[in-house]
mmCIF file with all atom_site columns, C-alpha atoms and ligand atoms in Angstrom:
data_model
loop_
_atom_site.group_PDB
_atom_site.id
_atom_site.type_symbol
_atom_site.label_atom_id
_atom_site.label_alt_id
_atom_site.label_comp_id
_atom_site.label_asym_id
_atom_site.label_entity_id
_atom_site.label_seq_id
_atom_site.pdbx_PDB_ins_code
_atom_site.Cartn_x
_atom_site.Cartn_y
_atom_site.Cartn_z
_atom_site.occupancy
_atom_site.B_iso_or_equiv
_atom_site.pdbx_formal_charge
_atom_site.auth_seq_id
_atom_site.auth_comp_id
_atom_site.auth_asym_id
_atom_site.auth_atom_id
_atom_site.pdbx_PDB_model_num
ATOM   1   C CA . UNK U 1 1   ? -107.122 222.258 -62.375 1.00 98.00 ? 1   UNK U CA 1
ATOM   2   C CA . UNK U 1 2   ? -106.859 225.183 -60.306 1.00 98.00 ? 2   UNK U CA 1
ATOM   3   C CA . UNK U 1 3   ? -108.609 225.094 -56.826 1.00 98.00 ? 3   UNK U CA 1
ATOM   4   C CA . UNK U 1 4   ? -109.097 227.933 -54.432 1.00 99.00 ? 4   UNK U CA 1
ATOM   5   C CA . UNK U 1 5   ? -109.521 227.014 -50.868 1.00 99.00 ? 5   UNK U CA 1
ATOM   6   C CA . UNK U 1 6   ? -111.566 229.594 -48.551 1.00 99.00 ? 6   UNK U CA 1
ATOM   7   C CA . UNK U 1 7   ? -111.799 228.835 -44.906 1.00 98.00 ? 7   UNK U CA 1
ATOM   8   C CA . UNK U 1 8   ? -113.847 231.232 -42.319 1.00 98.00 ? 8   UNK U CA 1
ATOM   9   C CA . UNK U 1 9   ? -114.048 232.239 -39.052 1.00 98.00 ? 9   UNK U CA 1
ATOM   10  C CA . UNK U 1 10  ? -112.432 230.489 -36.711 1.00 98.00 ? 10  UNK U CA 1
ATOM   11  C CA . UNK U 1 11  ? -110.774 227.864 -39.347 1.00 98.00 ? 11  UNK U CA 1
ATOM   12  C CA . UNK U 1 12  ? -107.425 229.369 -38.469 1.00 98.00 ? 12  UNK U CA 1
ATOM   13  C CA . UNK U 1 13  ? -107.781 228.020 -34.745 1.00 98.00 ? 13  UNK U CA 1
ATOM   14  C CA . UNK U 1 14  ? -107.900 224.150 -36.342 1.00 98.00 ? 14  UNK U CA 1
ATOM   15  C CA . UNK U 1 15  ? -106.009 222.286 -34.223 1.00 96.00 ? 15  UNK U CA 1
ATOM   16  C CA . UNK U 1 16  ? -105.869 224.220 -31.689 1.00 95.00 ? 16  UNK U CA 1
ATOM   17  C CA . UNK U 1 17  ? -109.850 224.639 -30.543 1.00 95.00 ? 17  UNK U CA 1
ATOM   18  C CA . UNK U 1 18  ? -112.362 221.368 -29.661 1.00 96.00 ? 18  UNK U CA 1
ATOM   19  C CA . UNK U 1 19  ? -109.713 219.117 -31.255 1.00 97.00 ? 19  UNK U CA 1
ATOM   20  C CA . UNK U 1 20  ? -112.356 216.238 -30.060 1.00 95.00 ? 20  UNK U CA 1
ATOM   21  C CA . UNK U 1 21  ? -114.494 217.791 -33.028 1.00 96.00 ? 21  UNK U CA 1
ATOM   22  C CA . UNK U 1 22  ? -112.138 219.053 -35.730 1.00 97.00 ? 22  UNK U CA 1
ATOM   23  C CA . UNK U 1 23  ? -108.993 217.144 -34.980 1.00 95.00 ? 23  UNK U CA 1
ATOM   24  C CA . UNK U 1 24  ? -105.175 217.670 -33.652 1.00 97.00 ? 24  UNK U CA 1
ATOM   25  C CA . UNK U 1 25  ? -103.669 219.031 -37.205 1.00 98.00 ? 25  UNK U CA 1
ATOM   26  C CA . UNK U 1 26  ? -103.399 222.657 -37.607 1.00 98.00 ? 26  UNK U CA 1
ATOM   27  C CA . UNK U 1 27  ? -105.140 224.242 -41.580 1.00 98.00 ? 27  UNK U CA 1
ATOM   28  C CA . UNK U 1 28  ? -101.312 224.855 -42.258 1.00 98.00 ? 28  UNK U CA 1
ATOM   29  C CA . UNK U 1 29  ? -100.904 220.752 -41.791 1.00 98.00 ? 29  UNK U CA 1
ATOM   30  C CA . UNK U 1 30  ? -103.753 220.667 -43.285 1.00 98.00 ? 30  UNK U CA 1
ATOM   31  C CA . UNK U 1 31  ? -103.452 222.314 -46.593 1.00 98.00 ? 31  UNK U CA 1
ATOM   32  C CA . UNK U 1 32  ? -100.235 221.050 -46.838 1.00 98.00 ? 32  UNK U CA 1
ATOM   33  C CA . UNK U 1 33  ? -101.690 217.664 -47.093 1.00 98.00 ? 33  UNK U CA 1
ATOM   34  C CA . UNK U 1 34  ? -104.013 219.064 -49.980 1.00 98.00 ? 34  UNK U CA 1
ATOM   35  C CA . UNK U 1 35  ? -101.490 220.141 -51.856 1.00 98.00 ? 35  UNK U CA 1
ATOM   36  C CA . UNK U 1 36  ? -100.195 216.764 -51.653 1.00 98.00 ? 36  UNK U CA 1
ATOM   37  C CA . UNK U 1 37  ? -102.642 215.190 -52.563 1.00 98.00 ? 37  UNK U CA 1
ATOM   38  C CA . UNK U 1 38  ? -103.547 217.872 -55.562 1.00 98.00 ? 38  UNK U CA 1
ATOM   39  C CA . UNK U 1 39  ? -99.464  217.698 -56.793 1.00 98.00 ? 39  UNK U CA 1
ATOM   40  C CA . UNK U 1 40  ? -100.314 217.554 -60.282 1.00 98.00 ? 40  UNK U CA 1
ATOM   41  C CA . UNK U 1 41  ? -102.886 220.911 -59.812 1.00 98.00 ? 41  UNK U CA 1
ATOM   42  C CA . UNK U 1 42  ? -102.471 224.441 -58.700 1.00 98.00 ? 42  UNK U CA 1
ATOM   43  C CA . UNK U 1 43  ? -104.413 224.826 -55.186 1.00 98.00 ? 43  UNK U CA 1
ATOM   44  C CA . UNK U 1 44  ? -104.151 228.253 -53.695 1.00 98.00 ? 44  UNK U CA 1
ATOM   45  C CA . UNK U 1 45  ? -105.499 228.675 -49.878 1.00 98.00 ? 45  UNK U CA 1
ATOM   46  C CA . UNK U 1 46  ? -107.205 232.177 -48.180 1.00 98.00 ? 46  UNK U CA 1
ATOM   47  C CA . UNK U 1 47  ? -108.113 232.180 -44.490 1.00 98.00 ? 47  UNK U CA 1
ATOM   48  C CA . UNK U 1 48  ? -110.089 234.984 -42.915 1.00 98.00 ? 48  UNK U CA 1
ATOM   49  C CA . UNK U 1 49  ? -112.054 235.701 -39.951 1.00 98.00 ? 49  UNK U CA 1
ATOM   50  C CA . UNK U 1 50  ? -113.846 238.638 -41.559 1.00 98.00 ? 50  UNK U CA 1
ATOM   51  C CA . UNK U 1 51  ? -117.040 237.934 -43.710 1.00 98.00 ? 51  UNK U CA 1
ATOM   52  C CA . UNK U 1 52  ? -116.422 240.692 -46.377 1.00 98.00 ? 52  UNK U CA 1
ATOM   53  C CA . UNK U 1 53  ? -112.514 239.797 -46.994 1.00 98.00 ? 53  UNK U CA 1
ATOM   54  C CA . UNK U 1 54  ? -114.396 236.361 -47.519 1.00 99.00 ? 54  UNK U CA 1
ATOM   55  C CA . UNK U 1 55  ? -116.794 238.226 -50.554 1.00 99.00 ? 55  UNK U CA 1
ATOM   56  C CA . UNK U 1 56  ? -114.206 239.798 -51.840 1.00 98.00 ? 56  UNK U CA 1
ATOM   57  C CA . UNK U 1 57  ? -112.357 236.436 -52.049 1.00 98.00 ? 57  UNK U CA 1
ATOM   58  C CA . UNK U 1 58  ? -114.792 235.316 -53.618 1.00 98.00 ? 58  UNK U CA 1
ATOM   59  C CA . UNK U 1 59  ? -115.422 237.800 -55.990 1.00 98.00 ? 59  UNK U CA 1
ATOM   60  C CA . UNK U 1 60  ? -111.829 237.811 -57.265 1.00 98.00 ? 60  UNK U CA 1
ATOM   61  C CA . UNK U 1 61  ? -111.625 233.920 -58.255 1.00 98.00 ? 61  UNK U CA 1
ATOM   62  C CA . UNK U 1 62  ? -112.855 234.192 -61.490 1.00 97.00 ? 62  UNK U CA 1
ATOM   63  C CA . UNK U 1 63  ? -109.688 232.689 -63.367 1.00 96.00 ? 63  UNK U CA 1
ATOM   64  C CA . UNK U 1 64  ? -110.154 229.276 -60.863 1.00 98.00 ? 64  UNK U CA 1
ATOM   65  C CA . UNK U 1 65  ? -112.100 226.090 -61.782 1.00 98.00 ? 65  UNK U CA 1
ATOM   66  C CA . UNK U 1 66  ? -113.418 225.718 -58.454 1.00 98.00 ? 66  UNK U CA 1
ATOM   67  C CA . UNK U 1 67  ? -113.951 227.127 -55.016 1.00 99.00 ? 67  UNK U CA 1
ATOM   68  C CA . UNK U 1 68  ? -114.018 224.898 -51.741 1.00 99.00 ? 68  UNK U CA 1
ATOM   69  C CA . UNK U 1 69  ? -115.246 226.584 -49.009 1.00 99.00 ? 69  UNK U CA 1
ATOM   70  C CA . UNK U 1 70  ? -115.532 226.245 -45.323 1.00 98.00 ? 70  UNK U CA 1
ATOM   71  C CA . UNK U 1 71  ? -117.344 229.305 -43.966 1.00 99.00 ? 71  UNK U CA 1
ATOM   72  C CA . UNK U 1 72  ? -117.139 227.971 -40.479 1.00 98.00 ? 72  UNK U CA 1
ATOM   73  C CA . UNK U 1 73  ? -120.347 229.600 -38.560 1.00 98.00 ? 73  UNK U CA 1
ATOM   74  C CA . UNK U 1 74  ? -120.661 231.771 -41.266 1.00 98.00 ? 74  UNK U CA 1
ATOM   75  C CA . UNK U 1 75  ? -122.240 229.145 -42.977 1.00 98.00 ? 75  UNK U CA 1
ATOM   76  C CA . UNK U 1 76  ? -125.369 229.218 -40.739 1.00 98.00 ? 76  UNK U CA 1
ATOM   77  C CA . UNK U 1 77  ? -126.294 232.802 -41.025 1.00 98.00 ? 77  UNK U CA 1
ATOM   78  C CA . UNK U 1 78  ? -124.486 234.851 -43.477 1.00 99.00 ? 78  UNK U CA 1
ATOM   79  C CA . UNK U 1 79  ? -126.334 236.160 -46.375 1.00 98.00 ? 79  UNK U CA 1
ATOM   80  C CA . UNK U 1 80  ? -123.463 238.252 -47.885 1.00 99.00 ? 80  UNK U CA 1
ATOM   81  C CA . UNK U 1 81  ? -121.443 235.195 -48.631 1.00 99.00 ? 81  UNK U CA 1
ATOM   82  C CA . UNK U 1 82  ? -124.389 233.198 -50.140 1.00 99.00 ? 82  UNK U CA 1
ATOM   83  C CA . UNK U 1 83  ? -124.858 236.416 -52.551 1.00 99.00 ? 83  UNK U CA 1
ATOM   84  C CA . UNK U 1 84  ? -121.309 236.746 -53.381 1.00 99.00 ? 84  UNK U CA 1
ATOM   85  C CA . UNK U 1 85  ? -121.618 232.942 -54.208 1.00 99.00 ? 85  UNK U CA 1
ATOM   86  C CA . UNK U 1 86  ? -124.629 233.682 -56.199 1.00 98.00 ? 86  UNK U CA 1
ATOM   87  C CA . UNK U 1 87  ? -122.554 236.498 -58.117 1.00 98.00 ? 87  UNK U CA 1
ATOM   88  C CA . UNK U 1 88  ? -119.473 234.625 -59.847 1.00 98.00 ? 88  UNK U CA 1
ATOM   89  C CA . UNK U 1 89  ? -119.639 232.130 -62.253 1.00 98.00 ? 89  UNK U CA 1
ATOM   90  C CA . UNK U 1 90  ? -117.051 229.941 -60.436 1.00 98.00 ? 90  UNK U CA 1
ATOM   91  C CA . UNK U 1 91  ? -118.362 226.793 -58.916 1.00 98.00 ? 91  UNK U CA 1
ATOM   92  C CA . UNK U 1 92  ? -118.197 226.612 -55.107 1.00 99.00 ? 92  UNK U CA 1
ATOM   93  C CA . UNK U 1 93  ? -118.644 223.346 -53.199 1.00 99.00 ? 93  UNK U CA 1
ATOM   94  C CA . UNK U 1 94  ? -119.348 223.673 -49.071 1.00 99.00 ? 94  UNK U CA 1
ATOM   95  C CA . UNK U 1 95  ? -117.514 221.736 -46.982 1.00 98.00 ? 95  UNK U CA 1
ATOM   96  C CA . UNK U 1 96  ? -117.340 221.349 -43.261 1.00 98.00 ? 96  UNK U CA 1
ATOM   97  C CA . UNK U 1 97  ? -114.845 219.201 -41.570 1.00 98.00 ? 97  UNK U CA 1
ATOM   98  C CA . UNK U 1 98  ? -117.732 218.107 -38.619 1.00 98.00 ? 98  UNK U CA 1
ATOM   99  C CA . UNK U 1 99  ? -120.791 215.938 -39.748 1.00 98.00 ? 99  UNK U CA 1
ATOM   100 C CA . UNK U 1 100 ? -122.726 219.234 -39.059 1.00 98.00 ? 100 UNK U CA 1
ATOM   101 C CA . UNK U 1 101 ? -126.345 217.443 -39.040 1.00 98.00 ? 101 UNK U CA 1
ATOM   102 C CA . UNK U 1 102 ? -125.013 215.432 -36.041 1.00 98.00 ? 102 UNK U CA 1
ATOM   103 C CA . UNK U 1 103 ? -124.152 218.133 -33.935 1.00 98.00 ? 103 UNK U CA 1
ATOM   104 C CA . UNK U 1 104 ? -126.495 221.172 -32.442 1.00 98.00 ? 104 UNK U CA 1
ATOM   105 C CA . UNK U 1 105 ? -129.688 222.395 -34.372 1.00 98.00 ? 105 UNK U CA 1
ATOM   106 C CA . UNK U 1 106 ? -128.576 225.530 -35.728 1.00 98.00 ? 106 UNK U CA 1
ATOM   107 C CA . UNK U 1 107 ? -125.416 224.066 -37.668 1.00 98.00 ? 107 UNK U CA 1
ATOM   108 C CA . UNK U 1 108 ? -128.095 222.246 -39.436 1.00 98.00 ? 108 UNK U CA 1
ATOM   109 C CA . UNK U 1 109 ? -128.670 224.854 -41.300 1.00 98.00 ? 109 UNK U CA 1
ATOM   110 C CA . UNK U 1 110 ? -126.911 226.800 -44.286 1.00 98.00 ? 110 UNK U CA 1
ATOM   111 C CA . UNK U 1 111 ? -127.792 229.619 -46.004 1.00 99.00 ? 111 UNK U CA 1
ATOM   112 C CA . UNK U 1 112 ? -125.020 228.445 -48.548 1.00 99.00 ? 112 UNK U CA 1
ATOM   113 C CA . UNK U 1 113 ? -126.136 225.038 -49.741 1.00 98.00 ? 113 UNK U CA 1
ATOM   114 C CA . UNK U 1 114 ? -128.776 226.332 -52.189 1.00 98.00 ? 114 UNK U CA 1
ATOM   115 C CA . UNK U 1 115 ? -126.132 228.387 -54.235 1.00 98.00 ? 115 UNK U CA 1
ATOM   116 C CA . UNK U 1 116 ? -123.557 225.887 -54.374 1.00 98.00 ? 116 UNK U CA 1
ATOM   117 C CA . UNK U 1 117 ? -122.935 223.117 -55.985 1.00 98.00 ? 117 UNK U CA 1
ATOM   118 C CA . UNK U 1 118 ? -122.856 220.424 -53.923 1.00 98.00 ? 118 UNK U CA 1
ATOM   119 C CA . UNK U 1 119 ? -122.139 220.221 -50.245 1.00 98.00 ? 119 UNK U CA 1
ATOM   120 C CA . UNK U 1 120 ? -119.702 217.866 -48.316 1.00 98.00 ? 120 UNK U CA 1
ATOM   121 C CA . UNK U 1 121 ? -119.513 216.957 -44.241 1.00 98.00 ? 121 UNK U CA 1
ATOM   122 C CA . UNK U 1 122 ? -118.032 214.711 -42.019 1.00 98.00 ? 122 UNK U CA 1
ATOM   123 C CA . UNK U 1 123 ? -114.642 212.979 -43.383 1.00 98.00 ? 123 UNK U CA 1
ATOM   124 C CA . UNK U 1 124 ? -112.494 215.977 -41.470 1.00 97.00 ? 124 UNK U CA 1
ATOM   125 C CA . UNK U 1 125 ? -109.854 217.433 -43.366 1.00 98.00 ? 125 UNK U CA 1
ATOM   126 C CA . UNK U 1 126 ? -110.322 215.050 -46.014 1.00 98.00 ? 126 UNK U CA 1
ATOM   127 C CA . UNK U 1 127 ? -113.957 216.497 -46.585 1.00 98.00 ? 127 UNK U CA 1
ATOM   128 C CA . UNK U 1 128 ? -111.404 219.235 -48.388 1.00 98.00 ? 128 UNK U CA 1
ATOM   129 C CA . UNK U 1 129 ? -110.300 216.611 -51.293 1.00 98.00 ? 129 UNK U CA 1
ATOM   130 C CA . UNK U 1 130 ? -112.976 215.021 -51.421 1.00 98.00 ? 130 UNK U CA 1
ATOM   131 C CA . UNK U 1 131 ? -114.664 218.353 -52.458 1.00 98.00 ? 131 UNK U CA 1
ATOM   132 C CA . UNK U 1 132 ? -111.775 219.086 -54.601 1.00 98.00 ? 132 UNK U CA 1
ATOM   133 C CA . UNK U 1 133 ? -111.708 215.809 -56.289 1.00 98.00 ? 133 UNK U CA 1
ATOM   134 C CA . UNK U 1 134 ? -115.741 216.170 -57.246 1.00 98.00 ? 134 UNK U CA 1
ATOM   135 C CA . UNK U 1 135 ? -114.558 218.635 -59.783 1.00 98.00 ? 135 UNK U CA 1
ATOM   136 C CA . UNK U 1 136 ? -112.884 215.799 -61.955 1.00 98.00 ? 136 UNK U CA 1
ATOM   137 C CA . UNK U 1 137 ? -115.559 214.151 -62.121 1.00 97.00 ? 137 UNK U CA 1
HETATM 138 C C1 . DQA X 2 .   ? -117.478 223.823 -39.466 1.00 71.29 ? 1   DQA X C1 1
HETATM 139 C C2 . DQA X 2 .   ? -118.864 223.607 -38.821 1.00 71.29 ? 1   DQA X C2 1
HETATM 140 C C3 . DQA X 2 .   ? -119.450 224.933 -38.374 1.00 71.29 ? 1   DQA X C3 1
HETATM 141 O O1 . DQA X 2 .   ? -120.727 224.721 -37.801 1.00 71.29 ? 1   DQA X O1 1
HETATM 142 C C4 . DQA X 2 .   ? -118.559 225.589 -37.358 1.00 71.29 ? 1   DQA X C4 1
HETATM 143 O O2 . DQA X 2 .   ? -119.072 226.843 -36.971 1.00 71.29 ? 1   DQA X O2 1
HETATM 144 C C5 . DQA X 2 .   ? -117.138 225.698 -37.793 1.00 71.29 ? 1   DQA X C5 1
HETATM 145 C C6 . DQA X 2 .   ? -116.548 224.586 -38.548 1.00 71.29 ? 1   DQA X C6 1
HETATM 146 C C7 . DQA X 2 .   ? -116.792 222.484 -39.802 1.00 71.29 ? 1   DQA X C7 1
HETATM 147 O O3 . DQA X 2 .   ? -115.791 222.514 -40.544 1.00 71.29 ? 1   DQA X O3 1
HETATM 148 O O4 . DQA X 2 .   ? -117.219 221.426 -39.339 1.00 71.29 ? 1   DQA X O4 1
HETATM 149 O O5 . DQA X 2 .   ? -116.445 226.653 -37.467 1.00 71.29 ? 1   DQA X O5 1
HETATM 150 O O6 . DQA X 2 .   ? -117.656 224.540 -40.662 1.00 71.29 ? 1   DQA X O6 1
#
């Protein structure tokens, strides 16, 4: 299968920022470990503070089997990603590496969820393949 990985704002600091919260392995580590895991598939990976480089991401997956994406904050609030979501055909699945409904009130919310197709938190980077992974099933 072909996977496209989309982290957001702030996803490139992984490793670096409240490692107590999103662990000590930077999203290079990380997506190396993907790729690992997803040898026998073609995963691509896009990082990007900005929300519209994120649409526009989004917008140009069409030839993928699946989107995983971790908007970061954008998650909570941003309506342009949930419409480009809404606008392609390609399945996305939310992830966040945090169990989000543990932490402060307004990560309990996404503006995402409803246009996706399934959501996962909580395992850290391996919230990524297990996202993935729900595609084979
Ligand atoms: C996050 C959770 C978000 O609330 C937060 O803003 C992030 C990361 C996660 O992976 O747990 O930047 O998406």
């Amino acid at each position: 299968m072909k996977f496209l990985f989309i982290n957001g704002v702030n996803l490139n600091m992984t490793g670096v920022r409240e490692k107590g919260v999103y662990g000590t392995q930077t999203l290079d580590e990380i997506n190396l470990e993907i790729s690992k895991h997803f040898k026998n598939d073609i995963c691509e990976f896009y990082q990007s503070n900005s929300e519209g480089d994120i649409c526009t991401a989004i917008q140009e997956a069409s030839g993928f089997d699946g989107i995983i994406l971790n908007a970061g904050a954008y998650t909570h609030y941003s309506y342009a990603i949930r419409d480009a979501i809404a606008s392609v055909s390609v399945p996305v699945v939310e992830v966040h590496m945090s169990n989000v409904h543990a932490r402060e009130e307004f990560r309990h919310k996404s503006v995402l969820s409803e246009v996706c197709k399934g959501v996962i938190c909580g395992f850290g980077m391996n919230s990524y393949i297990l996202a993935a992974e729900s595609f084979k099933l």
